[in-house]
XYZ file of C-alpha atoms in Angstrom:
337
model
C 171.463 22.812 89.637
C 174.090 24.015 92.098
C 177.691 24.395 90.907
C 178.821 21.562 93.156
C 176.105 19.080 92.148
C 176.947 16.075 89.996
C 174.644 14.750 87.303
C 175.645 11.180 88.176
C 175.124 11.441 91.931
C 171.655 10.730 93.303
C 172.727 10.771 96.952
C 170.696 13.925 97.540
C 167.584 13.023 95.565
C 165.366 10.087 94.652
C 167.197 7.529 92.556
C 165.547 6.249 89.384
C 167.018 3.638 87.132
C 165.969 5.388 83.923
C 166.716 8.889 85.141
C 167.935 11.270 82.403
C 171.175 12.908 83.570
C 171.156 16.678 83.751
C 173.963 18.161 81.706
C 176.167 20.804 83.222
C 179.469 22.537 82.620
C 181.866 22.101 85.522
C 184.459 24.640 86.500
C 187.473 23.918 88.679
C 185.944 20.652 89.847
C 188.260 17.927 91.049
C 185.402 15.446 90.990
C 186.131 12.467 88.778
C 183.144 12.282 86.437
C 184.153 8.875 85.125
C 184.126 7.556 88.683
C 180.772 9.212 89.418
C 179.195 7.584 86.350
C 180.758 4.201 87.154
C 179.380 4.221 90.690
C 175.941 5.366 89.516
C 175.860 2.461 87.051
C 176.840 0.092 89.859
C 174.085 1.333 92.166
C 171.512 1.023 89.395
C 172.669 -2.540 88.659
C 171.893 -3.505 92.267
C 168.254 -2.449 92.168
C 165.587 -5.161 92.475
C 168.120 -7.977 92.912
C 165.766 -10.046 95.051
C 162.787 -9.718 92.706
C 161.846 -12.637 90.503
C 162.387 -12.133 86.813
C 162.262 -14.121 83.630
C 165.994 -14.463 83.169
C 166.816 -17.863 81.633
C 168.300 -20.287 84.141
C 171.634 -21.623 82.955
C 173.047 -24.942 84.042
C 176.196 -23.637 85.727
C 176.800 -20.723 88.087
C 180.580 -20.505 88.227
C 180.930 -18.009 91.086
C 178.402 -19.764 93.298
C 179.901 -23.178 92.517
C 183.347 -21.851 93.426
C 182.117 -20.532 96.773
C 180.323 -23.800 97.464
C 183.642 -25.594 96.988
C 182.535 -27.494 93.903
C 185.002 -26.036 91.404
C 188.434 -24.427 91.510
C 189.453 -20.995 90.302
C 191.119 -20.464 86.967
C 193.918 -20.115 85.985
C 195.299 -20.445 89.555
C 193.491 -23.762 90.241
C 192.732 -22.825 93.862
C 189.934 -24.312 95.980
C 188.140 -21.806 98.215
C 189.157 -23.704 101.381
C 192.781 -23.778 100.231
C 192.731 -20.048 99.715
C 191.424 -19.377 103.208
C 193.899 -21.800 104.796
C 197.083 -21.210 102.846
C 196.823 -17.632 101.577
C 196.051 -15.967 104.920
C 199.035 -13.758 105.742
C 200.842 -14.611 102.493
C 201.248 -10.964 101.643
C 203.648 -11.543 98.746
C 201.155 -13.793 96.967
C 198.221 -11.503 97.675
C 200.141 -8.537 96.274
C 201.772 -10.089 93.236
C 199.076 -12.457 91.952
C 196.332 -10.607 90.095
C 194.003 -13.387 88.949
C 192.392 -14.425 92.255
C 190.528 -11.224 93.120
C 187.895 -11.703 90.375
C 187.009 -15.137 91.759
C 186.952 -14.055 95.389
C 184.842 -10.943 94.787
C 182.724 -11.434 91.657
C 180.649 -8.528 90.367
C 178.422 -7.781 87.398
C 181.361 -6.436 85.366
C 184.071 -8.299 83.512
C 187.489 -8.076 85.144
C 191.000 -8.488 83.769
C 190.977 -12.247 84.370
C 189.392 -13.647 81.223
C 188.855 -17.001 82.969
C 186.626 -15.447 85.621
C 182.871 -15.035 85.218
C 180.466 -12.123 85.547
C 177.638 -12.468 88.063
C 174.171 -12.870 86.578
C 170.965 -11.703 88.263
C 169.832 -15.277 88.894
C 173.198 -16.262 90.338
C 173.120 -13.234 92.648
C 169.730 -14.293 94.044
C 170.929 -17.838 94.654
C 174.183 -16.636 96.216
C 172.413 -14.238 98.604
C 170.360 -17.188 99.950
C 173.262 -19.636 100.279
C 174.673 -19.684 103.825
C 177.784 -21.656 102.917
C 178.668 -19.289 100.089
C 178.121 -16.224 102.283
C 180.164 -17.748 105.090
C 183.052 -18.281 102.705
C 182.670 -14.786 101.280
C 183.127 -13.302 104.763
C 186.263 -15.431 105.220
C 187.628 -14.055 101.939
C 186.806 -10.553 103.141
C 188.776 -11.138 106.341
C 191.786 -12.412 104.386
C 191.862 -9.213 102.367
C 191.237 -6.993 105.381
C 194.248 -8.588 107.075
C 196.282 -7.938 103.919
C 195.386 -4.246 104.206
C 196.118 -4.018 107.934
C 192.479 -4.122 109.036
C 190.429 -6.602 111.023
C 186.717 -7.282 111.306
C 185.695 -6.993 114.971
C 181.906 -7.167 114.784
C 180.273 -9.627 112.428
C 176.819 -8.152 112.957
C 177.616 -4.485 112.223
C 180.687 -4.959 110.031
C 182.769 -2.716 112.307
C 186.488 -2.775 111.529
C 189.633 -1.409 113.135
C 193.381 -1.325 112.641
C 195.175 -4.656 112.853
C 198.267 -4.970 115.064
C 200.522 -4.823 111.979
C 198.715 -1.854 110.404
C 201.800 0.310 109.907
C 203.508 -2.259 107.704
C 200.355 -3.029 105.756
C 199.393 0.651 105.316
C 202.836 1.256 103.820
C 202.197 -1.452 101.234
C 198.669 -0.213 100.518
C 199.912 3.327 100.031
C 202.670 2.145 97.697
C 200.706 -0.181 95.397
C 197.711 1.843 94.260
C 196.176 -0.961 92.204
C 194.760 -2.098 95.541
C 192.378 0.863 95.335
C 190.721 -0.922 92.414
C 190.586 -4.142 94.424
C 188.899 -2.412 97.359
C 186.344 -0.841 95.019
C 185.596 -4.325 93.652
C 185.304 -5.708 97.196
C 182.807 -2.989 98.156
C 180.757 -3.643 95.010
C 180.762 -7.379 95.679
C 179.674 -6.986 99.306
C 176.756 -4.808 98.262
C 175.741 -7.070 95.412
C 175.848 -10.381 97.276
C 173.901 -9.463 100.397
C 176.544 -8.057 102.753
C 175.549 -4.443 102.199
C 175.895 -3.674 105.924
C 179.653 -4.284 105.648
C 180.135 -1.424 103.163
C 179.692 1.717 105.271
C 181.945 0.663 108.198
C 184.844 -0.036 105.830
C 184.377 3.256 103.997
C 184.122 5.134 107.308
C 187.394 3.495 108.363
C 189.163 4.740 105.231
C 187.684 8.235 105.565
C 188.932 8.437 109.135
C 192.401 7.195 108.214
C 192.800 9.524 105.232
C 191.045 12.702 106.398
C 191.462 12.596 110.184
C 194.628 10.578 110.780
C 196.372 11.771 107.600
C 197.375 8.239 106.599
C 197.169 6.578 103.172
C 197.629 9.697 101.054
C 197.542 7.627 97.851
C 194.211 6.071 98.795
C 192.433 9.326 99.683
C 191.208 10.194 96.187
C 189.755 6.725 95.618
C 187.985 6.864 98.975
C 186.235 10.077 97.927
C 185.613 9.229 94.272
C 184.780 5.528 94.499
C 184.514 4.001 97.968
C 181.909 6.442 99.344
C 179.616 6.052 96.380
C 179.749 2.254 96.360
C 177.600 2.269 99.520
C 174.094 1.239 98.458
C 172.254 2.471 101.544
C 171.486 6.093 100.691
C 171.164 7.346 104.272
C 174.497 5.741 105.147
C 176.024 7.234 102.018
C 174.793 10.688 102.994
C 176.270 10.266 106.467
C 179.614 9.312 104.956
C 179.616 12.302 102.603
C 178.754 14.543 105.562
C 181.595 13.035 107.581
C 183.976 13.570 104.668
C 182.868 17.185 104.274
C 183.321 17.869 107.988
C 186.919 16.640 107.973
C 188.057 17.603 104.466
C 190.527 20.482 104.214
C 190.300 23.000 102.695
C 186.530 22.654 103.050
C 185.724 25.119 100.278
C 187.280 22.723 97.755
C 185.011 19.820 98.676
C 183.265 18.672 95.473
C 181.578 15.398 96.469
C 178.275 16.879 97.593
C 176.246 20.116 97.587
C 177.946 22.376 100.129
C 174.766 24.292 101.014
C 173.088 21.092 102.200
C 176.246 19.812 103.848
C 176.792 23.076 105.712
C 173.262 22.995 107.081
C 173.512 19.366 108.158
C 176.914 19.923 109.748
C 175.610 22.950 111.640
C 172.633 20.938 112.917
C 174.903 18.128 114.085
C 177.212 20.568 115.875
C 174.240 22.237 117.565
C 172.846 18.894 118.708
C 176.246 17.871 120.048
C 176.504 21.120 122.023
C 173.019 20.884 123.556
C 172.956 17.149 124.093
C 173.690 15.981 127.626
C 176.014 12.997 128.029
C 174.049 9.801 127.635
C 174.802 6.321 128.719
C 176.035 4.032 126.003
C 173.348 1.602 124.842
C 173.825 -1.995 125.954
C 175.830 -4.154 123.560
C 173.546 -6.321 121.472
C 174.072 -9.966 122.285
C 174.796 -12.362 119.462
C 171.683 -14.347 118.642
C 171.831 -17.601 116.714
C 168.646 -16.568 114.930
C 170.229 -13.456 113.479
C 170.575 -13.146 109.736
C 174.327 -13.142 110.212
C 174.345 -16.139 112.553
C 176.090 -18.306 109.995
C 179.115 -15.975 109.862
C 182.104 -17.067 111.948
C 183.654 -14.807 114.561
C 186.524 -12.599 113.509
C 190.059 -13.896 113.250
C 191.477 -10.433 113.904
C 194.352 -11.752 115.981
C 194.711 -14.960 114.040
C 198.299 -16.153 114.117
C 200.282 -16.704 110.959
C 202.442 -19.593 112.204
C 204.690 -21.078 109.541
C 204.702 -24.841 108.817
C 208.301 -25.094 110.096
C 207.294 -23.571 113.425
C 204.404 -26.023 113.711
C 206.764 -28.953 113.150
C 209.109 -27.657 115.851
C 206.203 -27.362 118.271
C 205.131 -30.934 117.500
C 208.677 -32.272 118.068
C 208.984 -30.430 121.395
C 205.615 -31.629 122.645
C 206.329 -35.196 121.511
C 209.672 -35.151 123.334
C 208.046 -33.957 126.539
C 205.339 -36.598 126.327
C 207.906 -39.363 125.707
C 209.965 -38.190 128.683
C 206.897 -38.248 130.914
C 205.991 -41.715 129.665
C 209.525 -42.997 130.278
C 209.527 -41.555 133.803
C 206.183 -43.189 134.505
C 207.503 -46.571 133.310
C 210.594 -46.240 135.524
C 208.429 -45.395 138.553
C 206.051 -48.286 137.942
C 208.914 -50.726 137.330
C 210.670 -49.602 140.488
C 207.520 -50.069 142.542
C 207.005 -53.545 141.174
């Protein structure tokens, strides 16, 4: 076992649920072993989710019922539609209230909200097949992305980019580090409930912001320890680790993957980039109503956050204009008669 390998990281080998970890003494490693074990346990818990099993069927699936709009969250007593409508852009609420995140992004682990409920295997299967629940989950994801200064721009690939107000939101994200735990939960939830293809683009975004753009210094460690290894797709996870290695400085202190393998892969990529002639960009895939993601609404990246008072003012102005036009029309008609 190489000195930079991790007994809890199967990114570079076949992953087996009952694999016996190889013990090793680590020297000068900044790798968080607790995080590595936590993410390994998460990946194992997501194996065979779509297979039928003999788990007893209970009468009530709280998380699914909440996302279907049949019950309200507890203790906040919020309906899923109310959250999407009234909490969008309410950054103070989203920051200060800590009991909604477990309802919005349920996982197979108990959170701090004792009134929330852990996902069961049966509930996960039902949720992954429920278009309404998945549609609402994507809306919740967009609310939180907006809170972090990010917007979803491609519903098929999960591609994200900076929101117009990213500077303000990045400042908040960098200040309140408990949001790192929330983002880890969000990534776990997306992978568990059938939106696995949304994981890698979000992690790539954070790697680029932290390692390339030198933003979000207080998020960087969580990106490397947790976010990268929440990605269930192993090939995507390897690509992300390779990207992180390429941009991490100083490179000799990179501890999130075997450097011998990473050096070889990086060298191959650089060689291909040098020898490859410029190619035309592939045509943009058109949105097809038969796609798996066809039930997901288009992004509200530039969605306005108009206050109720502003809406009332707009209504008064428009009503006044309409009344004036009506009065003028009456005067004209009366004069003609």
